[in-house]
């Protein structure tokens, strides 16, 4: 009976060679499985990347821990009592993985981890959870740097369930990185929200302006969506490019002079 409940069963620990990665990169390490008091049949060992996602349901919102990419590390094998079984792994990080770190600082509101799952026949699953730091691609970094040069300041970031119109997405969610407006644009907008959706070929960028409403006008959102070629991203003056788009967008609506 104790065996059926998982008491004295195997344990699992994952050790990452380096917890830092980028979208489209890899995480490497070893999974250590330690046998318990009795032999068991392991169905499989799997790795999954998880993050916290905000889900809207009717008039309410709730957070859900969502696994968005999964890889098997092994198939079935027999684990003897007290036996140690080591599994090296190479885990592919999806291109659309949200970033969690910028310039060595953690983005407030973000969580990311690699979860290890060990399926034991006729017993309780055992798991391990390891924090992962996702750094921006060079093209993403250049765009973020451009906004900071314009005077925008990081506020927070989150991951929201759903899909963006006109954006090529393989994951059922997207990240929004929120910025406080620069002094130049503070009278026109409340905040700027930036979304990246990377693919192996190019980077998709979505900008959303949360505009201020006037005494007789209602505040509205303005969207900008463009693709960035990785090769040319390094040569672009992103501060100038973003400044031009912001001015043009706000002038069209009479919110900037």
CSV table of C-alpha atoms in Angstrom, one decimal:
chain,number,residue,atom,x,y,z
A,1,UNK,CA,0.0,0.0,0.0
A,2,UNK,CA,2.8,2.4,0.9
A,3,UNK,CA,4.5,1.6,-2.4
A,4,UNK,CA,1.2,2.3,-4.3
A,5,UNK,CA,1.1,5.8,-2.7
A,6,UNK,CA,4.6,6.6,-3.8
A,7,UNK,CA,6.2,6.3,-0.4
A,8,UNK,CA,9.9,5.3,-0.7
A,9,UNK,CA,9.7,5.8,-4.5
A,10,UNK,CA,12.2,7.4,-6.8
A,11,UNK,CA,13.3,11.0,-6.7
A,12,UNK,CA,14.4,13.3,-9.6
A,13,UNK,CA,16.7,16.3,-9.7
A,14,UNK,CA,17.6,18.3,-12.8
A,15,UNK,CA,20.8,20.2,-13.0
A,16,UNK,CA,21.1,22.9,-15.7
A,17,UNK,CA,24.6,23.5,-17.2
A,18,UNK,CA,23.5,27.1,-17.6
A,19,UNK,CA,20.0,28.5,-16.7
A,20,UNK,CA,20.4,31.4,-19.1
A,21,UNK,CA,19.2,31.1,-22.7
A,22,UNK,CA,17.7,33.0,-25.6
A,23,UNK,CA,14.6,32.4,-27.8
A,24,UNK,CA,15.4,29.8,-30.4
A,25,UNK,CA,18.4,28.5,-28.3
A,26,UNK,CA,18.9,25.5,-26.1
A,27,UNK,CA,19.1,24.5,-22.4
A,28,UNK,CA,21.4,21.7,-21.5
A,29,UNK,CA,22.0,19.7,-18.4
A,30,UNK,CA,21.6,16.4,-16.6
A,31,UNK,CA,18.6,14.7,-15.0
A,32,UNK,CA,19.5,12.6,-12.0
A,33,UNK,CA,17.0,9.9,-11.1
A,34,UNK,CA,17.5,8.2,-7.7
A,35,UNK,CA,16.0,4.8,-7.0
A,36,UNK,CA,13.9,4.4,-3.8
A,37,UNK,CA,13.3,1.5,-1.5
A,38,UNK,CA,12.0,-0.8,-4.2
A,39,UNK,CA,12.4,-1.4,-7.9
A,40,UNK,CA,10.0,0.5,-10.2
A,41,UNK,CA,9.1,0.7,-13.9
A,42,UNK,CA,9.6,4.3,-15.1
A,43,UNK,CA,7.2,5.0,-18.0
A,44,UNK,CA,9.2,8.1,-19.2
A,45,UNK,CA,11.1,11.2,-18.1
A,46,UNK,CA,10.0,14.5,-19.8
A,47,UNK,CA,10.9,18.1,-19.7
A,48,UNK,CA,8.5,21.0,-20.1
A,49,UNK,CA,8.9,24.8,-20.2
A,50,UNK,CA,6.3,26.6,-18.1
A,51,UNK,CA,5.3,30.2,-17.4
A,52,UNK,CA,2.5,32.1,-15.7
A,53,UNK,CA,-0.2,33.2,-18.2
A,54,UNK,CA,-3.1,35.6,-17.5
A,55,UNK,CA,-6.4,34.2,-18.7
A,56,UNK,CA,-9.6,36.2,-19.2
A,57,UNK,CA,-12.8,34.3,-18.6
A,58,UNK,CA,-16.0,36.3,-18.9
A,59,UNK,CA,-15.6,39.3,-16.5
A,60,UNK,CA,-12.9,37.7,-14.5
A,61,UNK,CA,-9.1,37.1,-14.8
A,62,UNK,CA,-6.9,34.4,-13.3
A,63,UNK,CA,-3.3,33.2,-13.5
A,64,UNK,CA,-2.6,29.8,-14.9
A,65,UNK,CA,0.8,28.0,-14.9
A,66,UNK,CA,1.0,26.9,-18.5
A,67,UNK,CA,3.4,24.3,-20.1
A,68,UNK,CA,4.1,25.5,-23.6
A,69,UNK,CA,6.8,23.2,-24.9
A,70,UNK,CA,7.6,19.6,-23.9
A,71,UNK,CA,10.3,17.0,-24.8
A,72,UNK,CA,10.7,13.4,-23.8
A,73,UNK,CA,14.1,12.8,-22.2
A,74,UNK,CA,13.7,9.0,-22.1
A,75,UNK,CA,11.3,6.2,-22.8
A,76,UNK,CA,10.5,3.4,-20.4
A,77,UNK,CA,13.2,1.7,-18.2
A,78,UNK,CA,13.5,-0.3,-15.1
A,79,UNK,CA,15.0,1.5,-12.0
A,80,UNK,CA,16.3,-0.8,-9.3
A,81,UNK,CA,16.2,0.1,-5.6
A,82,UNK,CA,18.8,2.8,-4.7
A,83,UNK,CA,20.0,2.9,-8.3
A,84,UNK,CA,21.2,6.2,-9.8
A,85,UNK,CA,20.2,6.9,-13.4
A,86,UNK,CA,21.7,9.9,-15.2
A,87,UNK,CA,20.1,11.4,-18.3
A,88,UNK,CA,21.9,14.1,-20.3
A,89,UNK,CA,19.5,16.4,-22.2
A,90,UNK,CA,19.4,19.2,-24.8
A,91,UNK,CA,16.1,21.1,-24.6
A,92,UNK,CA,15.0,23.3,-27.5
A,93,UNK,CA,13.8,26.7,-26.4
A,94,UNK,CA,10.9,27.9,-28.7
A,95,UNK,CA,11.4,31.1,-30.7
A,96,UNK,CA,8.3,32.7,-29.2
A,97,UNK,CA,9.5,32.1,-25.6
A,98,UNK,CA,8.8,35.3,-23.6
A,99,UNK,CA,11.9,37.1,-22.3
A,100,UNK,CA,12.5,37.5,-18.5
A,101,UNK,CA,15.7,39.5,-18.3
A,102,UNK,CA,16.9,42.8,-19.8
A,103,UNK,CA,20.4,44.3,-19.2
A,104,UNK,CA,20.9,41.9,-16.2
A,105,UNK,CA,17.6,43.0,-14.6
A,106,UNK,CA,14.6,40.7,-14.1
A,107,UNK,CA,11.4,41.9,-15.8
A,108,UNK,CA,8.9,42.5,-13.0
A,109,UNK,CA,5.9,40.1,-13.4
A,110,UNK,CA,7.7,37.4,-15.3
A,111,UNK,CA,8.3,33.7,-14.3
A,112,UNK,CA,9.8,31.0,-16.4
A,113,UNK,CA,10.9,27.5,-15.4
A,114,UNK,CA,11.9,24.1,-16.8
A,115,UNK,CA,9.8,21.3,-15.2
A,116,UNK,CA,10.9,17.7,-15.0
A,117,UNK,CA,8.3,15.0,-14.9
A,118,UNK,CA,8.9,11.4,-14.0
A,119,UNK,CA,6.1,9.0,-14.7
A,120,UNK,CA,6.2,5.9,-12.5
A,121,UNK,CA,4.0,3.0,-13.2
A,122,UNK,CA,1.2,2.5,-10.6
A,123,UNK,CA,2.6,5.3,-8.4
A,124,UNK,CA,2.6,9.1,-8.0
A,125,UNK,CA,4.5,11.3,-10.4
A,126,UNK,CA,7.6,13.0,-9.1
A,127,UNK,CA,8.8,16.4,-10.4
A,128,UNK,CA,11.5,19.0,-10.2
A,129,UNK,CA,11.2,22.8,-11.2
A,130,UNK,CA,14.2,24.9,-12.2
A,131,UNK,CA,14.1,28.6,-12.8
A,132,UNK,CA,15.2,29.7,-16.2
A,133,UNK,CA,16.4,33.2,-17.4
A,134,UNK,CA,15.4,34.1,-21.0
A,135,UNK,CA,17.5,36.9,-22.4
A,136,UNK,CA,16.5,38.9,-25.6
A,137,UNK,CA,17.8,38.2,-29.0
A,138,UNK,CA,20.2,40.9,-30.4
A,139,UNK,CA,17.4,42.3,-32.5
A,140,UNK,CA,15.0,42.4,-29.5
A,141,UNK,CA,17.7,44.1,-27.5
A,142,UNK,CA,18.3,46.8,-30.1
A,143,UNK,CA,14.6,47.7,-30.1
A,144,UNK,CA,14.4,47.8,-26.3
A,145,UNK,CA,17.5,49.9,-26.3
A,146,UNK,CA,15.8,52.3,-28.8
A,147,UNK,CA,12.8,52.8,-26.5
A,148,UNK,CA,15.0,53.4,-23.5
A,149,UNK,CA,17.0,56.0,-25.4
A,150,UNK,CA,13.8,57.8,-26.2
A,151,UNK,CA,13.1,58.0,-22.4
A,152,UNK,CA,10.6,55.2,-22.0
A,153,UNK,CA,10.9,53.3,-18.7
A,154,UNK,CA,10.1,49.7,-18.0
A,155,UNK,CA,7.0,49.2,-15.9
A,156,UNK,CA,6.2,45.5,-15.9
A,157,UNK,CA,5.6,42.5,-18.1
A,158,UNK,CA,3.1,39.7,-18.3
A,159,UNK,CA,2.0,36.9,-20.6
A,160,UNK,CA,-1.6,36.9,-21.8
A,161,UNK,CA,-3.7,34.1,-23.3
A,162,UNK,CA,-4.8,34.6,-26.8
A,163,UNK,CA,-3.6,35.5,-30.3
A,164,UNK,CA,-2.7,38.8,-32.0
A,165,UNK,CA,-4.4,39.7,-35.3
A,166,UNK,CA,-2.0,39.5,-38.3
A,167,UNK,CA,0.8,37.9,-36.2
A,168,UNK,CA,2.3,34.5,-37.0
A,169,UNK,CA,2.0,32.6,-33.7
A,170,UNK,CA,2.6,29.0,-32.7
A,171,UNK,CA,2.0,29.5,-29.0
A,172,UNK,CA,-1.5,30.2,-27.5
A,173,UNK,CA,-0.3,33.3,-25.7
A,174,UNK,CA,1.9,36.4,-26.1
A,175,UNK,CA,4.1,38.6,-23.9
A,176,UNK,CA,3.4,42.3,-23.3
A,177,UNK,CA,6.3,44.4,-22.0
A,178,UNK,CA,4.8,47.6,-20.6
A,179,UNK,CA,6.6,51.0,-20.5
A,180,UNK,CA,5.9,54.3,-18.8
A,181,UNK,CA,5.9,57.0,-21.5
A,182,UNK,CA,8.9,59.3,-22.1
A,183,UNK,CA,8.5,63.0,-21.1
A,184,UNK,CA,8.0,63.9,-24.7
A,185,UNK,CA,5.0,61.6,-25.2
A,186,UNK,CA,3.6,61.7,-21.6
A,187,UNK,CA,0.8,64.1,-22.4
A,188,UNK,CA,-0.5,61.9,-25.3
A,189,UNK,CA,-0.2,58.3,-23.9
A,190,UNK,CA,-0.6,56.5,-20.6
A,191,UNK,CA,1.7,53.6,-21.5
A,192,UNK,CA,3.3,51.7,-24.4
A,193,UNK,CA,3.1,47.9,-24.7
A,194,UNK,CA,5.6,46.0,-26.7
A,195,UNK,CA,5.1,42.4,-28.0
A,196,UNK,CA,7.8,40.3,-29.7
A,197,UNK,CA,6.9,37.2,-31.7
A,198,UNK,CA,10.1,35.7,-33.1
A,199,UNK,CA,10.4,33.2,-35.9
A,200,UNK,CA,13.6,31.6,-37.3
A,201,UNK,CA,13.4,34.0,-40.3
A,202,UNK,CA,12.4,37.3,-38.8
A,203,UNK,CA,11.2,39.1,-35.7
A,204,UNK,CA,7.6,40.4,-35.5
A,205,UNK,CA,7.1,43.5,-33.4
A,206,UNK,CA,3.7,44.8,-32.2
A,207,UNK,CA,3.5,48.2,-30.5
A,208,UNK,CA,0.3,49.3,-28.7
A,209,UNK,CA,-0.3,52.8,-27.4
A,210,UNK,CA,-2.7,53.3,-24.5
A,211,UNK,CA,-3.7,56.8,-25.3
A,212,UNK,CA,-5.0,59.4,-22.9
A,213,UNK,CA,-8.6,60.5,-23.2
A,214,UNK,CA,-9.5,64.1,-23.0
A,215,UNK,CA,-12.4,65.8,-21.2
A,216,UNK,CA,-14.8,65.0,-24.1
A,217,UNK,CA,-13.0,62.1,-25.7
A,218,UNK,CA,-12.5,58.5,-24.8
A,219,UNK,CA,-9.0,57.0,-24.5
A,220,UNK,CA,-8.2,54.5,-27.3
A,221,UNK,CA,-5.5,52.1,-28.3
A,222,UNK,CA,-3.3,52.5,-31.4
A,223,UNK,CA,-1.5,49.5,-32.9
A,224,UNK,CA,1.7,49.3,-35.0
A,225,UNK,CA,2.9,46.0,-36.4
A,226,UNK,CA,6.1,45.4,-38.4
A,227,UNK,CA,8.6,42.7,-39.2
A,228,UNK,CA,12.3,43.0,-38.6
A,229,UNK,CA,15.0,41.2,-40.6
A,230,UNK,CA,17.7,39.9,-38.2
A,231,UNK,CA,20.6,40.8,-40.5
A,232,UNK,CA,19.5,44.5,-40.9
A,233,UNK,CA,18.4,45.0,-37.2
A,234,UNK,CA,22.0,45.8,-36.2
A,235,UNK,CA,22.3,48.6,-38.7
A,236,UNK,CA,19.0,50.3,-37.8
A,237,UNK,CA,18.7,53.4,-35.6
A,238,UNK,CA,15.8,52.2,-33.6
A,239,UNK,CA,15.4,55.3,-31.5
A,240,UNK,CA,14.8,57.3,-34.7
A,241,UNK,CA,12.7,54.6,-36.3
A,242,UNK,CA,10.4,54.3,-33.2
A,243,UNK,CA,10.2,58.0,-32.7
A,244,UNK,CA,9.0,58.5,-36.2
A,245,UNK,CA,6.3,55.8,-35.9
A,246,UNK,CA,5.1,57.2,-32.6
A,247,UNK,CA,4.9,60.8,-33.9
A,248,UNK,CA,3.1,59.7,-37.1
A,249,UNK,CA,0.6,57.6,-35.2
A,250,UNK,CA,-0.2,60.2,-32.6
A,251,UNK,CA,-0.4,63.1,-35.1
A,252,UNK,CA,-2.9,61.2,-37.2
A,253,UNK,CA,-5.2,61.3,-34.2
A,254,UNK,CA,-4.5,64.9,-33.2
A,255,UNK,CA,-2.7,63.9,-30.0
A,256,UNK,CA,0.8,65.2,-30.8
A,257,UNK,CA,2.1,68.4,-32.3
